Coordinates of C-alpha atoms in Angstrom, one line a residue:
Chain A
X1 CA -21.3 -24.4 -22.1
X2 CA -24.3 -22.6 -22.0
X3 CA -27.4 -22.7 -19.5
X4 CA -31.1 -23.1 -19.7
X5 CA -32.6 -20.6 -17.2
X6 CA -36.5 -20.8 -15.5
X7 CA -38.4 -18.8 -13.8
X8 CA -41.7 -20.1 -12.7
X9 CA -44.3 -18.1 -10.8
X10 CA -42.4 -16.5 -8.9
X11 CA -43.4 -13.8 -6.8
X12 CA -41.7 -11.4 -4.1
X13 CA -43.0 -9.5 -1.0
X14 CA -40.8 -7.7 1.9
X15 CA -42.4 -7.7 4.7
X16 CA -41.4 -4.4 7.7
X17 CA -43.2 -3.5 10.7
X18 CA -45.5 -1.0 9.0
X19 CA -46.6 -2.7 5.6
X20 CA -46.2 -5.5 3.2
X21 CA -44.3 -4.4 -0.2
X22 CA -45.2 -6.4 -2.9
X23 CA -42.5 -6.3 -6.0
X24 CA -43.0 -9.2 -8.2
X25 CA -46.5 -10.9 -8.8
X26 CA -45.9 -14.4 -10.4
X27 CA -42.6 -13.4 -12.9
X28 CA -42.1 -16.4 -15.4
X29 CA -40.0 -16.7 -17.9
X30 CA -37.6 -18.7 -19.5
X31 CA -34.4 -18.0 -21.1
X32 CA -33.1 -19.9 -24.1
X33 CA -29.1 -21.3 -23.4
X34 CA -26.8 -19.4 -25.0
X35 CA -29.4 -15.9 -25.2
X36 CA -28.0 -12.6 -23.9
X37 CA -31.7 -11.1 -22.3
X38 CA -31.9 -7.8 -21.0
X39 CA -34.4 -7.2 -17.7
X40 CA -35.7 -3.2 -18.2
X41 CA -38.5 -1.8 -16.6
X42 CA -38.7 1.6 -14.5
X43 CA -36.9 2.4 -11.8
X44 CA -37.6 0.3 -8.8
X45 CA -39.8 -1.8 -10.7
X46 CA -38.1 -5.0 -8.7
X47 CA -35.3 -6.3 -11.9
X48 CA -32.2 -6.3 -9.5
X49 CA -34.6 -8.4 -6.9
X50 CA -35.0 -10.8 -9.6
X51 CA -31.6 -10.9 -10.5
X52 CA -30.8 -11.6 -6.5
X53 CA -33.0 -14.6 -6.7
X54 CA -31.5 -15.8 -9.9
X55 CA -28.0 -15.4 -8.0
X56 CA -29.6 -17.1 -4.8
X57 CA -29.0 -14.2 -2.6
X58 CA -32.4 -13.6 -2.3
X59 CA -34.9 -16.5 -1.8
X60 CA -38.7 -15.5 -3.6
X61 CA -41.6 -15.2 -1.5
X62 CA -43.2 -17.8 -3.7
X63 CA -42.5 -19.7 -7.0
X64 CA -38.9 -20.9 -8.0
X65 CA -35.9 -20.7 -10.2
X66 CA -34.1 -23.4 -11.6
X67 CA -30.7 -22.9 -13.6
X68 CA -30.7 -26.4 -15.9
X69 CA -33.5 -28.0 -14.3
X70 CA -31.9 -27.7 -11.1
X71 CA -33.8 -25.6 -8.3
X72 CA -31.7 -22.8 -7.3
X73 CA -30.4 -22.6 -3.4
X74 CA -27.7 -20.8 -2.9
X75 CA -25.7 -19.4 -6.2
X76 CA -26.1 -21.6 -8.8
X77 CA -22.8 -24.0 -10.3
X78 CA -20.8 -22.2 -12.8
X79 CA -22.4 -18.8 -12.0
X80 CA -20.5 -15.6 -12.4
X81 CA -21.3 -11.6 -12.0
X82 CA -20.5 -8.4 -13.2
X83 CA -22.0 -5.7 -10.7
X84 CA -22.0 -2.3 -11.4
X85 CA -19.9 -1.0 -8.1
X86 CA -16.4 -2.2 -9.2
X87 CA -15.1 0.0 -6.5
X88 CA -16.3 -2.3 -4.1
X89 CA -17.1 -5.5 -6.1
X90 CA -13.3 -5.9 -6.7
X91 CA -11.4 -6.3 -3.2
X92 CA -9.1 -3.2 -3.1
X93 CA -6.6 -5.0 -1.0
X94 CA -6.1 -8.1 -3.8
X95 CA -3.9 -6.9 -7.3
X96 CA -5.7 -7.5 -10.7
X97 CA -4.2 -10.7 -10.7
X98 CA -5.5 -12.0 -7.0
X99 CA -8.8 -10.2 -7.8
X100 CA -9.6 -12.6 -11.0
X101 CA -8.2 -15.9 -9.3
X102 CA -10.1 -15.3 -6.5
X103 CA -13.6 -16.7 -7.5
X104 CA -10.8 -19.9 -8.4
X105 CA -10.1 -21.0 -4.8
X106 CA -12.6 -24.2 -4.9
X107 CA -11.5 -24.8 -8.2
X108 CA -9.0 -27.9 -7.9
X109 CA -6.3 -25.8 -10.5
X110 CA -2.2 -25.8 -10.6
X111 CA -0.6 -22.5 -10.2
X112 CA 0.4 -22.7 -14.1
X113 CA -3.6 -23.3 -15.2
X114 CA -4.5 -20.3 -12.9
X115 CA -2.0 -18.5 -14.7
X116 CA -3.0 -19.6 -17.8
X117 CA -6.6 -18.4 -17.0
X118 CA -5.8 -15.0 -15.2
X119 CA -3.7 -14.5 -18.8
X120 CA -6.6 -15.5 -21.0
X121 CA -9.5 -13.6 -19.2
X122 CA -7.2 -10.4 -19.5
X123 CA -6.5 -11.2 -23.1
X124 CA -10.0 -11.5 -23.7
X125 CA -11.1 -8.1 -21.9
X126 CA -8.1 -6.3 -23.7
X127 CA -6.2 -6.1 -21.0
X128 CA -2.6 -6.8 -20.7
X129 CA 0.3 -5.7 -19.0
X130 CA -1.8 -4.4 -15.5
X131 CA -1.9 -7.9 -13.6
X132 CA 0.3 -6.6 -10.7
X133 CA -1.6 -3.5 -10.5
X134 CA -4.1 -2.4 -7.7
X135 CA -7.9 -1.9 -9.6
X136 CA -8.3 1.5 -7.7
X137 CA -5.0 2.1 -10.0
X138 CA -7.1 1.8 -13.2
X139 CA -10.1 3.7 -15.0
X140 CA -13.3 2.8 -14.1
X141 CA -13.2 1.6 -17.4
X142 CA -10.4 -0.9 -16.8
X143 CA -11.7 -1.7 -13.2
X144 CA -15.0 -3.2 -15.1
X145 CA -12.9 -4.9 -17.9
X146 CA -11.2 -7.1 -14.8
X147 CA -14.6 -7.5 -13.2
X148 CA -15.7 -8.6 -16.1
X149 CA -12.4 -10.6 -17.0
X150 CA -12.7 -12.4 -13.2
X151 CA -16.0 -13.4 -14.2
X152 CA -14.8 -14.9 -17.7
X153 CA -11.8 -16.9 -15.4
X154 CA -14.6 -19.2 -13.6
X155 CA -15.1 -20.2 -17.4
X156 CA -19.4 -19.8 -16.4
X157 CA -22.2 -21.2 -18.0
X158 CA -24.2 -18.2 -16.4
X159 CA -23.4 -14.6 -16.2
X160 CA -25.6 -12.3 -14.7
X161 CA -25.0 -8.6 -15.1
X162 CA -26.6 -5.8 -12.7
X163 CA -26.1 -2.3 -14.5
X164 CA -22.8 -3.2 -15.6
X165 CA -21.9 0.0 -17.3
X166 CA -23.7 2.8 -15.3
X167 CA -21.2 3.9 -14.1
X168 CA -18.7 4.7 -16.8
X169 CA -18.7 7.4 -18.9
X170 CA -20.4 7.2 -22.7
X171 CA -17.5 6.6 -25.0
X172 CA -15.9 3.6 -21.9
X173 CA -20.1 2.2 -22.6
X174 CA -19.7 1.7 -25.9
X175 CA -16.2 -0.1 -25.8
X176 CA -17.6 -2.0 -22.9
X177 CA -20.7 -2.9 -24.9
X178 CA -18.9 -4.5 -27.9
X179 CA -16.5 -6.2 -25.8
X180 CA -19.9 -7.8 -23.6
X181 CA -20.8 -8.4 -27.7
X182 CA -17.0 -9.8 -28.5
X183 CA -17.6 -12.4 -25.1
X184 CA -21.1 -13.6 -26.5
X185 CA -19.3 -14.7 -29.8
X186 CA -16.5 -16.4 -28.5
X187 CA -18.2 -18.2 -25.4
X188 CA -22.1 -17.9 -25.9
X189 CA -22.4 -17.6 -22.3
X190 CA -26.0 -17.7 -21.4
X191 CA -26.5 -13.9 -20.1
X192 CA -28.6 -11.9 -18.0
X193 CA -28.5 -8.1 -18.0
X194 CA -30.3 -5.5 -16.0
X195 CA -30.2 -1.9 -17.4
X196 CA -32.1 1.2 -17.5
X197 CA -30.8 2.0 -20.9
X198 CA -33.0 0.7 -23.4
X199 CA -30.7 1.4 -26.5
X200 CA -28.3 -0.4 -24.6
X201 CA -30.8 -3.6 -23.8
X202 CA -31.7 -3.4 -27.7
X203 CA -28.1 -3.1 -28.8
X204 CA -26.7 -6.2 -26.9
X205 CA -29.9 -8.4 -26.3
X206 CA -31.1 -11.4 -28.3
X207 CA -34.4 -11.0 -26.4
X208 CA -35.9 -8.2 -23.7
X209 CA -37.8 -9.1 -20.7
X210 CA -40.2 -6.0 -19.8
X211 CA -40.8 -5.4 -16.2
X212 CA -43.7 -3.3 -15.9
X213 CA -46.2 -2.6 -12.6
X214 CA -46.5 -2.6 -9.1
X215 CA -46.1 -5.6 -8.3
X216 CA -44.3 -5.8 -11.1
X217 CA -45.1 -8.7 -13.7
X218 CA -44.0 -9.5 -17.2
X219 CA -45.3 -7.1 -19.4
X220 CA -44.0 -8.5 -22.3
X221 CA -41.3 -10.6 -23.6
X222 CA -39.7 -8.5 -27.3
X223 CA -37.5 -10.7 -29.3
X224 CA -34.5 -8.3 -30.8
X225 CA -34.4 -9.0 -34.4
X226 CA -31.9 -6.8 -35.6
X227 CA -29.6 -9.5 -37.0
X228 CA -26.9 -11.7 -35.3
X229 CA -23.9 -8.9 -35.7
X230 CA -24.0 -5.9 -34.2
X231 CA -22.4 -2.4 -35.0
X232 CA -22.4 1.0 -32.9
X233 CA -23.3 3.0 -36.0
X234 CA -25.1 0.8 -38.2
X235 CA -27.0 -1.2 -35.9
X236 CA -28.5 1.9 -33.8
X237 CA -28.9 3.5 -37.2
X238 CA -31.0 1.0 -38.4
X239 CA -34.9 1.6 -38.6
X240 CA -35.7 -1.9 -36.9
X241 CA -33.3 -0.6 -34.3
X242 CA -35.2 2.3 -34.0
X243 CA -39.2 0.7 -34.1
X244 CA -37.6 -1.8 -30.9
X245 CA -36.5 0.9 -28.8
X246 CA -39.5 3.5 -29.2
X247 CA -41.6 -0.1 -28.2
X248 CA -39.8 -1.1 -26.2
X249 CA -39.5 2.6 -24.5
X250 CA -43.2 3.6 -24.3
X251 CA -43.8 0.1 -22.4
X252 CA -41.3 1.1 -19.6
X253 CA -43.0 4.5 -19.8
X254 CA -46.5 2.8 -19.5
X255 CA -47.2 4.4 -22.7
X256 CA -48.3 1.4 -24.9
Chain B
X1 CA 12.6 16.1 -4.1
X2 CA 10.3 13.6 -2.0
X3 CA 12.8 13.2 0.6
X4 CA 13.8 16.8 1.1
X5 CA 9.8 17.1 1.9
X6 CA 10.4 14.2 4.3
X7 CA 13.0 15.7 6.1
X8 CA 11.3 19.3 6.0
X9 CA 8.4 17.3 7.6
X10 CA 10.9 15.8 10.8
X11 CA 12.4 19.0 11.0
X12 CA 8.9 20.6 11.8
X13 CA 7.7 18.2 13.7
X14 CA 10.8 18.2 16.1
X15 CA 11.4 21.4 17.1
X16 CA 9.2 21.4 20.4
X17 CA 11.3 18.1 22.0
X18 CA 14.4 20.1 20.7
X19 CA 13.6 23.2 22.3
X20 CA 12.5 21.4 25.4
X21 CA 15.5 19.6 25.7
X22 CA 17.6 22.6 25.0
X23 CA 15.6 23.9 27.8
X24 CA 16.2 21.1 30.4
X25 CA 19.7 21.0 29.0
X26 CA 21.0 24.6 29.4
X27 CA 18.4 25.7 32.4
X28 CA 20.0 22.5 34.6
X29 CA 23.2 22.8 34.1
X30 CA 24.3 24.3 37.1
X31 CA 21.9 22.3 38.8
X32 CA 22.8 21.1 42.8
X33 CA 19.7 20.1 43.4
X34 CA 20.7 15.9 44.1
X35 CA 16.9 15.3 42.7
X36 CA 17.7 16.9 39.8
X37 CA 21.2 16.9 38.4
X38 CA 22.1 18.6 34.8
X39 CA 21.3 16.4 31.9
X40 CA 24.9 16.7 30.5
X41 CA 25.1 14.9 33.6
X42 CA 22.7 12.6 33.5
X43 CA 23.5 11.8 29.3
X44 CA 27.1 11.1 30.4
X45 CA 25.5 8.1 33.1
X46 CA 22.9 7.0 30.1
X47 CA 26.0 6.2 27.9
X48 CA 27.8 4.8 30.6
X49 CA 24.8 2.4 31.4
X50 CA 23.0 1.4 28.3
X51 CA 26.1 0.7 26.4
X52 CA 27.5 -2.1 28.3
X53 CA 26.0 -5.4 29.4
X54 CA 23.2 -3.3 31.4
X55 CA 21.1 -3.6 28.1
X56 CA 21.5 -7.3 27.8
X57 CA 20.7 -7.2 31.7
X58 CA 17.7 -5.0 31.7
X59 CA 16.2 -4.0 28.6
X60 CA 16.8 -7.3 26.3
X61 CA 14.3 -8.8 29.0
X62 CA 11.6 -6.1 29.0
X63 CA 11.3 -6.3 25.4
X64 CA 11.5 -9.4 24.8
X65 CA 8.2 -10.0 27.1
X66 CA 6.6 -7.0 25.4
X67 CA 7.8 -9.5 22.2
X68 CA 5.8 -12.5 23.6
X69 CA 3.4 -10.7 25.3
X70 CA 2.2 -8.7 22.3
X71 CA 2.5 -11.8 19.7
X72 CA 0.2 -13.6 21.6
X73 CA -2.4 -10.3 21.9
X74 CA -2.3 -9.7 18.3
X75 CA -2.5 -13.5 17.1
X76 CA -5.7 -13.8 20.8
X77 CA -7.3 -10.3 19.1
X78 CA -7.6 -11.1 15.5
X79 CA -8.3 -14.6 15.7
X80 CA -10.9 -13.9 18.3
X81 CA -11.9 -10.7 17.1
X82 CA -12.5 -12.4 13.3
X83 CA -14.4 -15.6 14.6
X84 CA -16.6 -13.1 17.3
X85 CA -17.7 -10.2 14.5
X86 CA -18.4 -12.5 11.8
X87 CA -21.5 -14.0 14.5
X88 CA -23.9 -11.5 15.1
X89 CA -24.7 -14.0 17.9
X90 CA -21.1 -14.5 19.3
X91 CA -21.0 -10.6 19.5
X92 CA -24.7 -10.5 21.5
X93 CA -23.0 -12.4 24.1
X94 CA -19.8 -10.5 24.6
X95 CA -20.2 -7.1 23.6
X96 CA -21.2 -6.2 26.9
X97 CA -18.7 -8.1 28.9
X98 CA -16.0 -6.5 26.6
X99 CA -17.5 -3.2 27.0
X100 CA -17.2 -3.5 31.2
X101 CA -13.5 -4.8 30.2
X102 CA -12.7 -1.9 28.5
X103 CA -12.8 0.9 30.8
X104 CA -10.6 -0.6 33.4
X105 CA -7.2 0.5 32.5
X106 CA -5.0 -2.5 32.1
X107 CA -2.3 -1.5 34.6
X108 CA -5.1 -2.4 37.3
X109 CA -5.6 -5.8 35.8
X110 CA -1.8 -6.0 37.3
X111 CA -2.9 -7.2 40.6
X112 CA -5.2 -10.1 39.5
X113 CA -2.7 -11.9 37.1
X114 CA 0.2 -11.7 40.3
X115 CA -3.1 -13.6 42.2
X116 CA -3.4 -16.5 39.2
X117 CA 0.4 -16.5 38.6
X118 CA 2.6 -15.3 41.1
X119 CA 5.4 -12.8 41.0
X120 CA 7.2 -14.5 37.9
X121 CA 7.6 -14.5 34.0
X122 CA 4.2 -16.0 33.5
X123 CA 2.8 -13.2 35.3
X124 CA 4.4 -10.0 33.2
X125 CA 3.5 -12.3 29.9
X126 CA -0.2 -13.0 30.7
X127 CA -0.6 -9.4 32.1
X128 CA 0.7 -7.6 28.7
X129 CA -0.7 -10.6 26.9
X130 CA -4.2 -9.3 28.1
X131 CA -3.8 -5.7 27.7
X132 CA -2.8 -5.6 24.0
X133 CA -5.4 -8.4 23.4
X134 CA -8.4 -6.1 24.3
X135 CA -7.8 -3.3 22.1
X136 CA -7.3 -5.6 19.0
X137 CA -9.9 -7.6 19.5
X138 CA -12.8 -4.7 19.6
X139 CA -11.1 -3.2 16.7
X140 CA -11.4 -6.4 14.9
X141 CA -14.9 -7.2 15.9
X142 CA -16.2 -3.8 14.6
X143 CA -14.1 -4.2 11.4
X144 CA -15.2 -7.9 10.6
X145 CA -19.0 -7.5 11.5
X146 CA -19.1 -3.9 9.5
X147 CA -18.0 -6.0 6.0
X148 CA -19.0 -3.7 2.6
X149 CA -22.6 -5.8 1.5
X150 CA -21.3 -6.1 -2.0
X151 CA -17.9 -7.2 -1.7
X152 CA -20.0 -9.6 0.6
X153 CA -22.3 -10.8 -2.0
X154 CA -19.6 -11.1 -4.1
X155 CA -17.9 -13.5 -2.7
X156 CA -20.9 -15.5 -1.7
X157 CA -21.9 -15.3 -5.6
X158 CA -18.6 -17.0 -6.5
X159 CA -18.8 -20.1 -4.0
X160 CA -16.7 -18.9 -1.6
X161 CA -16.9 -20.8 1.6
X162 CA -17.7 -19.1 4.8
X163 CA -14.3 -19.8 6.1
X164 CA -13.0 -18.4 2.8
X165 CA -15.2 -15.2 2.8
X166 CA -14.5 -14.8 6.7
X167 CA -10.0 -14.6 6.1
X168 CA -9.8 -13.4 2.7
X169 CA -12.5 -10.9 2.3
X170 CA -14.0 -10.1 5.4
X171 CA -10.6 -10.2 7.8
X172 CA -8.5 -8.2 4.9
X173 CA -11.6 -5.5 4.4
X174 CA -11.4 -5.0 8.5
X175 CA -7.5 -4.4 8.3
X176 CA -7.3 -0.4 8.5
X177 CA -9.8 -0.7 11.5
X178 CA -7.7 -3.6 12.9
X179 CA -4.5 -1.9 12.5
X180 CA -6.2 1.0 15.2
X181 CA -6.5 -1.6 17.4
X182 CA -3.1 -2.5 16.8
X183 CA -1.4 0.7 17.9
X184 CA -3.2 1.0 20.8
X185 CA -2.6 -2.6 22.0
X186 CA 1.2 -2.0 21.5
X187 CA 1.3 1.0 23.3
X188 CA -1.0 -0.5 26.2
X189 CA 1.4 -3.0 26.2
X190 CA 4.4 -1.3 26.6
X191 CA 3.1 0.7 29.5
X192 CA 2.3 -3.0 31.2
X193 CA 5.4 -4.3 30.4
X194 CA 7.3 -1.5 32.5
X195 CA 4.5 -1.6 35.3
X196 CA 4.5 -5.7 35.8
X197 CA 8.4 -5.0 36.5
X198 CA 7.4 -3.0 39.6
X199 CA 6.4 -5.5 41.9
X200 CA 8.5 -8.6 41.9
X201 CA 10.8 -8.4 39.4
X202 CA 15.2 -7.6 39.8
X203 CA 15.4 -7.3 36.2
X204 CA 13.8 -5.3 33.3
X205 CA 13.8 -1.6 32.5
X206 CA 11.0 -0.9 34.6
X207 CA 12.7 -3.1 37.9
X208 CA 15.5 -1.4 37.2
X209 CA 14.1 2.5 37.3
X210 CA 11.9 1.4 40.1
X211 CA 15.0 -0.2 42.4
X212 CA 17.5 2.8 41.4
X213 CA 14.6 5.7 42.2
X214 CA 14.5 3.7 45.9
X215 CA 17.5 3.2 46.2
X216 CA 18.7 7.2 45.9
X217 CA 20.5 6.2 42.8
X218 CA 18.9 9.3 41.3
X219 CA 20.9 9.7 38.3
X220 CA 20.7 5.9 36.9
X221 CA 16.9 6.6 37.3
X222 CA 16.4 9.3 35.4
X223 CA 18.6 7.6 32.7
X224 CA 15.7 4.5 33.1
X225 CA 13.3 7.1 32.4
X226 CA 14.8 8.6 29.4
X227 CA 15.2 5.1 27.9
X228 CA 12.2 4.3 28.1
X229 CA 10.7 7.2 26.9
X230 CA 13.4 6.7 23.8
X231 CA 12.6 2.8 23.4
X232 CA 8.3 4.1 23.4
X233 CA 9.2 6.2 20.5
X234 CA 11.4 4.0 18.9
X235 CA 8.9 1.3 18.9
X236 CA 5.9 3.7 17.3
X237 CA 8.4 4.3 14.5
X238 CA 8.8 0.3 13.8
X239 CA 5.2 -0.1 14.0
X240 CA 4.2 3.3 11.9
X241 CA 6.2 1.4 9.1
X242 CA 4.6 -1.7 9.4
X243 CA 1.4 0.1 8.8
X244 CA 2.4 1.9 5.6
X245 CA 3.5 -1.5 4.5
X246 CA 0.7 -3.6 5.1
X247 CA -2.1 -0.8 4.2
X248 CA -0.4 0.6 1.0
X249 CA -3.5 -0.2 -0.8
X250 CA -5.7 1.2 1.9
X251 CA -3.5 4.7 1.7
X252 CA -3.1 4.8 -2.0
X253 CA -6.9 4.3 -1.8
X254 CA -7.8 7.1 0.4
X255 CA -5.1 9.2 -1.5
X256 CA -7.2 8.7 -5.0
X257 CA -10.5 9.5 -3.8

């Protein structure tokens, strides 16, 4: 099921009229099947240009990517994403329903195993009952549940996150949090997460990838060894918890 | 409650044509002037006419080329309009072309189709063919090239093909746009329909206005005139309904936010 990622040398520069931007200066990094790893670093530091290479949106100035050994061109086999925009990343037009068999088209499926699957991802993301509905319909909690339900219906090896829960309010973060947590137990999808909230990156990660610089290059690579289960109150209550963040927080800051 | 607010809404909005036809009704009615006899008059001719065969005669034909004529515009626009936008390059090339097409009105492309096809059906098809086609398809161009970069990516991200991202994301995104381009078509169309009746044709709502108005038949004229000015309305109703229909995710949308 789950997905060795590499990323080797790679290194980024957008070129305009006026100058040469350089954003990522020889980024490698590997990431261990089955790991949820968060990307943080400060704002504009380049992690949701790393994340568009990893999709294949974006092709790196030099270097490359390769999801199981295989060099990445175009979006990688078995890839799915949860974007923070679910305003726009879910087609307004398409119910809940068309929205999460969507991604299914190419998949050579009967009408009763689409069914089956649109049933199951909703299940999964605690939502039943809302299939016919439009997403502008729902919360903006609920609109990233069937974002993140569509992405659970390509059944993926890789799932790349880009600020998933920025824009929902605390108490929807938290639910939306454990349920990320609920999905890495039951699937142990290899995933990729880009945040700016460093309790959250500690809270969810098995390891955090520290973006730091301009051009931005790994600053370092913390292993989050606050045990396998996690809990809202106990886990960010813990002092380990605590030691990881404030680390993990002065290296964004370009404290430490 | 809903649908006394409805019908509060119809009332408001139709007091002017009421008035003016109260107007026209009571100010003529003693009327001698042969140019302009009383519209009790004139009502009691419009009965007379348009409910007996004369609609089969002359109006089943104008409509059912607006029919054919439109169809093929709206099937000509989006298909082209989809394929064009979605190619920056395709759109290079013709933007200026359709641009120059634009501002000639589309009665005056009349003339050129009676050249290519003569005086007959084909004519009056091609000709309202063309003028609801040109609307729809700059509508759809704008709509498709102007695609939302993350619903986009999206679908690129999840292995849709470019066909696939070009009729189920990108086409259906470009709908409220498209559906601009679709009143303006119809309405273009209509006004075609009745104008490529005036030269050649002894049938058709427009023939018929044209022929009576020449022939002193001034009363079964101005009964053409209010038909069609009923059938023009009557149409913007069918196709205002269409619209809530096919964009009731679009409105609820818009009525959210």
């Amino acid at each position: 099921m789950s997905t060795e990622i590499s990323i080797e040398h790679v290194s980024m520069e957008f070129r305009t009229p006026e100058e040469v931007k350089h954003v990522l200066d020889d980024v490698s990094y590997s990431v261990t099947p089955g790991h949820f790893v968060s990307i943080v670093g400060p704002s504009g530091v380049g992690k949701t240009t790393l994340l568009r290479i990893l999709t294949g949106l974006t092709q790196p100035t030099s270097g490359h990517v390769a999801v199981d050994g295989v060099p990445v061109k175009g979006s990688p086999a078995g890839l799915a994403v949860v974007l923070q925009d679910y305003t726009r990343s879910l087609m307004p037009w398409l119910t809940v329903e068309k929205n999460i068999s969507l991604p299914l088209l190419n998949e050579k499926l009967s009408k009763a195993e689409i069914k089956e699957r649109i049933g199951a991802s909703l299940e999964e993301v605690g939502l039943s009952g809302v299939e016919r509905s439009y997403p502008w319909q729902l919360s903006g909690g609920m609109q990233q549940r069937v974002s993140i339900a569509r992405a659970l219906a390509v059944r993926p090896r890789l799932l790349i996150m880009d600020e998933p829960f920025a824009s929902v309010d605390a108490q929807t973060r938290f639910d939306l949090e454990d349920l990320v947590l609920k999905v890495k137990d039951d699937f142990g999808i290899t995933t990729l997460m880009v945040t700016h909230d460093i309790d959250e990156a500690v809270y969810l990660s098995d390891e955090i990838v520290v973006l730091y610089g301009k051009p931005a290059k790994v600053r370092d690579v913390v292993p989050v060894d606050v045990g396998a289960s996690r809990s809202q109150i106990e886990t960010r209550n813990s002092q380990r918890f605590a030691d990881l963040r404030t680390h993990v927080y002065a290296m964004v800051r370009g404290l430490e | 409650m809903r649908i006394t607010k409805r019908l509060l809404a119809v009332l408001i909005g139709a007091w002017l044509p009421i008035a003016l036809v109260a107007w026209w009704w009571s100010t003529s009615a003693d009327s001698t002037n042969p140019y302009f006899p009383p519209l009790a008059t004139i009502w009691e001719r419009f009965i007379e006419l348009w409910f007996s065969d004369q609609f089969l005669i002359n109006v089943v034909p104008s409509l059912r080329n607006l029919a054919i004529g439109y169809a093929l515009g709206c099937l000509i626009g989006i298909v082209g309009g989809a394929l064009v936008g979605s190619s920056p390059k395709a759109t290079a090339y013709l933007e200026p072309f359709i641009d120059f097409q634009r501002s000639i009105p589309a009665v005056a492309t009349v003339p050129v189709f009676i050249v290519l096809f003569g005086l007959d059906f084909e004519m009056r098809i091609a000709a309202i063919t063309f003028a609801a086609t040109m609307p729809i398809l700059i509508s759809t161009i704008q709509g498709v090239r102007d695609t939302n970069l993350v619903q986009l990516e999206t679908a690129q991200v999840f292995h849709l093909t470019r066909s696939q991202i070009l009729w189920r994301v990108r086409l259906p995104a470009a709908m409220p746009l498209v559906f601009s381009g679709l009143q303006l078509g119809l309405q273009i169309a209509f006004v075609v329909t009745i104008a490529s009746e005036y030269l050649g044709a002894g049938f058709g709502i427009g023939a018929f206005t044209l022929i009576a108005a020449d022939s002193f038949l001034i009363l079964d004229a101005w009964t053409g005139v209010i038909l069609m000015g009923l059938l023009g309305y009557v149409i913007n109703i069918v196709f205002d309904a269409t619209e809530r229909i096919s964009l009731r995710w679009y409105i609820g949308q818009q009525k959210l936010s």
